[in-house]
PDB file of C-alpha atoms in Angstrom:
ATOM      1  CA  UNK A   1     -27.297 -40.008 -31.922  1.00  0.00           C
ATOM      2  CA  UNK A   2     -25.219 -37.216 -32.905  1.00  0.00           C
ATOM      3  CA  UNK A   3     -26.399 -33.787 -34.400  1.00  0.00           C
ATOM      4  CA  UNK A   4     -26.079 -34.631 -37.847  1.00  0.00           C
ATOM      5  CA  UNK A   5     -27.905 -38.171 -37.726  1.00  0.00           C
ATOM      6  CA  UNK A   6     -30.480 -36.082 -36.047  1.00  0.00           C
ATOM      7  CA  UNK A   7     -31.257 -33.622 -39.371  1.00  0.00           C
ATOM      8  CA  UNK A   8     -30.952 -36.215 -41.001  1.00  0.00           C
ATOM      9  CA  UNK A   9     -33.510 -37.983 -39.531  1.00  0.00           C
ATOM     10  CA  UNK A  10     -36.257 -34.577 -39.041  1.00  0.00           C
ATOM     11  CA  UNK A  11     -35.715 -34.237 -42.937  1.00  0.00           C
ATOM     12  CA  UNK A  12     -36.103 -37.657 -43.674  1.00  0.00           C
ATOM     13  CA  UNK A  13     -39.672 -37.660 -41.726  1.00  0.00           C
ATOM     14  CA  UNK A  14     -40.644 -34.651 -43.119  1.00  0.00           C
ATOM     15  CA  UNK A  15     -39.800 -35.165 -46.761  1.00  0.00           C
ATOM     16  CA  UNK A  16     -41.697 -38.674 -45.915  1.00  0.00           C
ATOM     17  CA  UNK A  17     -44.321 -36.491 -43.910  1.00  0.00           C
ATOM     18  CA  UNK A  18     -44.725 -34.268 -47.698  1.00  0.00           C
ATOM     19  CA  UNK A  19     -44.833 -36.884 -50.347  1.00  0.00           C
ATOM     20  CA  UNK A  20     -47.606 -38.485 -47.899  1.00  0.00           C
ATOM     21  CA  UNK A  21     -45.690 -41.869 -46.728  1.00  0.00           C
ATOM     22  CA  UNK A  22     -46.843 -41.408 -43.469  1.00  0.00           C
ATOM     23  CA  UNK A  23     -45.185 -44.720 -42.208  1.00  0.00           C
ATOM     24  CA  UNK A  24     -41.918 -43.944 -43.242  1.00  0.00           C
ATOM     25  CA  UNK A  25     -42.637 -40.713 -41.420  1.00  0.00           C
ATOM     26  CA  UNK A  26     -43.616 -41.911 -38.444  1.00  0.00           C
ATOM     27  CA  UNK A  27     -40.758 -44.299 -38.139  1.00  0.00           C
ATOM     28  CA  UNK A  28     -38.221 -41.842 -38.731  1.00  0.00           C
ATOM     29  CA  UNK A  29     -39.961 -39.971 -35.898  1.00  0.00           C
ATOM     30  CA  UNK A  30     -40.263 -42.440 -33.850  1.00  0.00           C
ATOM     31  CA  UNK A  31     -36.267 -43.286 -34.654  1.00  0.00           C
ATOM     32  CA  UNK A  32     -35.791 -39.477 -33.327  1.00  0.00           C
ATOM     33  CA  UNK A  33     -38.000 -39.767 -30.150  1.00  0.00           C
ATOM     34  CA  UNK A  34     -36.428 -43.411 -28.889  1.00  0.00           C
ATOM     35  CA  UNK A  35     -32.896 -41.755 -29.179  1.00  0.00           C
ATOM     36  CA  UNK A  36     -33.277 -38.324 -28.263  1.00  0.00           C
ATOM     37  CA  UNK A  37     -34.269 -36.810 -24.498  1.00  0.00           C
ATOM     38  CA  UNK A  38     -36.315 -33.980 -23.748  1.00  0.00           C
ATOM     39  CA  UNK A  39     -33.949 -31.600 -24.750  1.00  0.00           C
ATOM     40  CA  UNK A  40     -33.049 -32.440 -27.972  1.00  0.00           C
ATOM     41  CA  UNK A  41     -36.818 -33.557 -29.366  1.00  0.00           C
ATOM     42  CA  UNK A  42     -37.146 -29.618 -28.040  1.00  0.00           C
ATOM     43  CA  UNK A  43     -35.021 -29.046 -30.759  1.00  0.00           C
ATOM     44  CA  UNK A  44     -36.417 -31.568 -33.605  1.00  0.00           C
ATOM     45  CA  UNK A  45     -39.961 -29.207 -32.788  1.00  0.00           C
ATOM     46  CA  UNK A  46     -37.833 -26.084 -33.541  1.00  0.00           C
ATOM     47  CA  UNK A  47     -36.357 -27.602 -36.998  1.00  0.00           C
ATOM     48  CA  UNK A  48     -39.751 -28.614 -38.005  1.00  0.00           C
ATOM     49  CA  UNK A  49     -41.446 -25.545 -37.192  1.00  0.00           C
ATOM     50  CA  UNK A  50     -37.985 -24.105 -39.162  1.00  0.00           C
ATOM     51  CA  UNK A  51     -38.962 -26.004 -42.097  1.00  0.00           C
ATOM     52  CA  UNK A  52     -43.218 -24.559 -41.197  1.00  0.00           C
ATOM     53  CA  UNK A  53     -42.076 -21.183 -41.464  1.00  0.00           C
ATOM     54  CA  UNK A  54     -40.178 -21.231 -44.362  1.00  0.00           C
ATOM     55  CA  UNK A  55     -42.851 -23.309 -46.165  1.00  0.00           C
ATOM     56  CA  UNK A  56     -45.408 -20.141 -44.534  1.00  0.00           C
ATOM     57  CA  UNK A  57     -43.073 -17.575 -46.243  1.00  0.00           C
ATOM     58  CA  UNK A  58     -43.307 -20.052 -49.474  1.00  0.00           C
ATOM     59  CA  UNK A  59     -47.202 -19.662 -48.943  1.00  0.00           C
ATOM     60  CA  UNK A  60     -47.572 -16.117 -48.983  1.00  0.00           C
ATOM     61  CA  UNK A  61     -45.423 -14.947 -50.838  1.00  0.00           C
ATOM     62  CA  UNK A  62     -45.155 -11.070 -50.750  1.00  0.00           C
ATOM     63  CA  UNK A  63     -47.674 -11.147 -47.785  1.00  0.00           C
ATOM     64  CA  UNK A  64     -45.590 -13.060 -45.502  1.00  0.00           C
ATOM     65  CA  UNK A  65     -44.939 -10.855 -41.830  1.00  0.00           C
ATOM     66  CA  UNK A  66     -41.540  -9.321 -42.581  1.00  0.00           C
ATOM     67  CA  UNK A  67     -38.493 -10.155 -40.021  1.00  0.00           C
ATOM     68  CA  UNK A  68     -37.680  -6.792 -38.489  1.00  0.00           C
ATOM     69  CA  UNK A  69     -41.197  -4.828 -38.018  1.00  0.00           C
ATOM     70  CA  UNK A  70     -44.466  -5.785 -36.034  1.00  0.00           C
ATOM     71  CA  UNK A  71     -45.619  -7.815 -38.769  1.00  0.00           C
ATOM     72  CA  UNK A  72     -46.516 -11.406 -37.141  1.00  0.00           C
ATOM     73  CA  UNK A  73     -48.252 -14.200 -38.025  1.00  0.00           C
ATOM     74  CA  UNK A  74     -51.799 -14.630 -35.962  1.00  0.00           C
ATOM     75  CA  UNK A  75     -53.542 -17.610 -35.189  1.00  0.00           C
ATOM     76  CA  UNK A  76     -57.179 -17.358 -35.983  1.00  0.00           C
ATOM     77  CA  UNK A  77     -60.049 -20.251 -35.489  1.00  0.00           C
ATOM     78  CA  UNK A  78     -62.654 -20.322 -37.898  1.00  0.00           C
ATOM     79  CA  UNK A  79     -64.605 -21.831 -34.903  1.00  0.00           C
ATOM     80  CA  UNK A  80     -64.041 -20.261 -31.346  1.00  0.00           C
ATOM     81  CA  UNK A  81     -62.375 -23.401 -29.387  1.00  0.00           C
ATOM     82  CA  UNK A  82     -61.871 -25.617 -32.085  1.00  0.00           C
ATOM     83  CA  UNK A  83     -58.499 -26.219 -30.920  1.00  0.00           C
ATOM     84  CA  UNK A  84     -59.409 -26.800 -26.965  1.00  0.00           C
ATOM     85  CA  UNK A  85     -61.117 -30.040 -28.138  1.00  0.00           C
ATOM     86  CA  UNK A  86     -57.513 -31.337 -29.775  1.00  0.00           C
ATOM     87  CA  UNK A  87     -54.841 -30.768 -27.551  1.00  0.00           C
ATOM     88  CA  UNK A  88     -52.328 -31.995 -30.182  1.00  0.00           C
ATOM     89  CA  UNK A  89     -53.288 -29.800 -32.845  1.00  0.00           C
ATOM     90  CA  UNK A  90     -53.476 -26.907 -30.611  1.00  0.00           C
ATOM     91  CA  UNK A  91     -50.127 -27.193 -29.716  1.00  0.00           C
ATOM     92  CA  UNK A  92     -49.160 -28.149 -33.212  1.00  0.00           C
ATOM     93  CA  UNK A  93     -50.993 -24.738 -34.438  1.00  0.00           C
ATOM     94  CA  UNK A  94     -49.512 -22.611 -31.523  1.00  0.00           C
ATOM     95  CA  UNK A  95     -45.725 -24.152 -31.745  1.00  0.00           C
ATOM     96  CA  UNK A  96     -45.887 -23.251 -35.348  1.00  0.00           C
ATOM     97  CA  UNK A  97     -47.119 -19.251 -35.202  1.00  0.00           C
ATOM     98  CA  UNK A  98     -44.724 -18.725 -32.689  1.00  0.00           C
ATOM     99  CA  UNK A  99     -41.706 -20.261 -34.107  1.00  0.00           C
ATOM    100  CA  UNK A 100     -42.363 -18.367 -37.307  1.00  0.00           C
ATOM    101  CA  UNK A 101     -43.209 -14.693 -35.110  1.00  0.00           C
ATOM    102  CA  UNK A 102     -39.420 -16.187 -33.363  1.00  0.00           C
ATOM    103  CA  UNK A 103     -41.287 -15.928 -29.885  1.00  0.00           C
ATOM    104  CA  UNK A 104     -38.715 -18.749 -28.526  1.00  0.00           C
ATOM    105  CA  UNK A 105     -40.536 -18.249 -25.321  1.00  0.00           C
ATOM    106  CA  UNK A 106     -43.815 -19.405 -26.084  1.00  0.00           C
ATOM    107  CA  UNK A 107     -42.459 -22.178 -28.211  1.00  0.00           C
ATOM    108  CA  UNK A 108     -40.207 -23.292 -24.703  1.00  0.00           C
ATOM    109  CA  UNK A 109     -43.832 -22.730 -22.148  1.00  0.00           C
ATOM    110  CA  UNK A 110     -46.115 -24.599 -25.330  1.00  0.00           C
ATOM    111  CA  UNK A 111     -43.372 -27.910 -24.993  1.00  0.00           C
ATOM    112  CA  UNK A 112     -42.729 -27.759 -21.688  1.00  0.00           C
ATOM    113  CA  UNK A 113     -46.837 -27.750 -21.260  1.00  0.00           C
ATOM    114  CA  UNK A 114     -47.072 -30.951 -23.895  1.00  0.00           C
ATOM    115  CA  UNK A 115     -44.260 -32.607 -22.170  1.00  0.00           C
ATOM    116  CA  UNK A 116     -46.060 -32.797 -18.650  1.00  0.00           C
ATOM    117  CA  UNK A 117     -48.744 -34.224 -20.818  1.00  0.00           C
ATOM    118  CA  UNK A 118     -49.032 -38.061 -21.144  1.00  0.00           C
ATOM    119  CA  UNK A 119     -47.281 -39.362 -23.313  1.00  0.00           C
ATOM    120  CA  UNK A 120     -49.625 -40.489 -25.677  1.00  0.00           C
ATOM    121  CA  UNK A 121     -50.353 -36.840 -25.608  1.00  0.00           C
ATOM    122  CA  UNK A 122     -46.830 -35.798 -26.694  1.00  0.00           C
ATOM    123  CA  UNK A 123     -46.293 -38.046 -29.157  1.00  0.00           C
ATOM    124  CA  UNK A 124     -49.655 -37.259 -30.700  1.00  0.00           C
ATOM    125  CA  UNK A 125     -48.774 -33.085 -30.450  1.00  0.00           C
ATOM    126  CA  UNK A 126     -45.164 -34.145 -32.169  1.00  0.00           C
ATOM    127  CA  UNK A 127     -46.854 -35.754 -34.747  1.00  0.00           C
ATOM    128  CA  UNK A 128     -49.182 -32.984 -35.304  1.00  0.00           C
ATOM    129  CA  UNK A 129     -46.801 -30.212 -35.977  1.00  0.00           C
ATOM    130  CA  UNK A 130     -45.033 -32.542 -38.484  1.00  0.00           C
ATOM    131  CA  UNK A 131     -48.472 -33.360 -40.279  1.00  0.00           C
ATOM    132  CA  UNK A 132     -49.119 -29.537 -40.460  1.00  0.00           C
ATOM    133  CA  UNK A 133     -45.736 -28.393 -41.619  1.00  0.00           C
ATOM    134  CA  UNK A 134     -45.979 -31.465 -44.324  1.00  0.00           C
ATOM    135  CA  UNK A 135     -49.676 -29.646 -45.238  1.00  0.00           C
ATOM    136  CA  UNK A 136     -48.083 -25.870 -44.753  1.00  0.00           C
ATOM    137  CA  UNK A 137     -45.517 -28.037 -47.111  1.00  0.00           C
ATOM    138  CA  UNK A 138     -48.166 -29.230 -49.667  1.00  0.00           C
ATOM    139  CA  UNK A 139     -49.814 -25.957 -50.078  1.00  0.00           C
ATOM    140  CA  UNK A 140     -46.537 -24.289 -51.040  1.00  0.00           C
ATOM    141  CA  UNK A 141     -45.825 -27.301 -53.807  1.00  0.00           C
ATOM    142  CA  UNK A 142     -49.419 -26.437 -55.353  1.00  0.00           C
ATOM    143  CA  UNK A 143     -48.584 -22.768 -56.024  1.00  0.00           C
TER     144      UNK A 143
END
């Protein structure tokens, strides 16, 4: 699978997820996973997170962190330790937050930790990232 095909499938997965077509989104993501190595899947996660960072900017508008300043997105748990019980969800919110803040080192560390987990947890983590980004886009579309 070349870069264009990968990009097209990422776009399809995201578009289908935003539209609520979970089976089509899952099929596109599964196709990506089956045709990708670990490096390409990191790129897929970054592409999804890039879309998420854009959506966060749409949601927050003027209140969004400004590039080139010390502003940043911050993950705040309403219930302390809530993400500890759900590692895929923790990966998703942390990866998106790190990516939106331009923290590529943390993105890579989170990805490598997910990769070292079980195959099922890794797949669930990538799916959770897609679902979270789709949720932010749906919120942005309502505004």
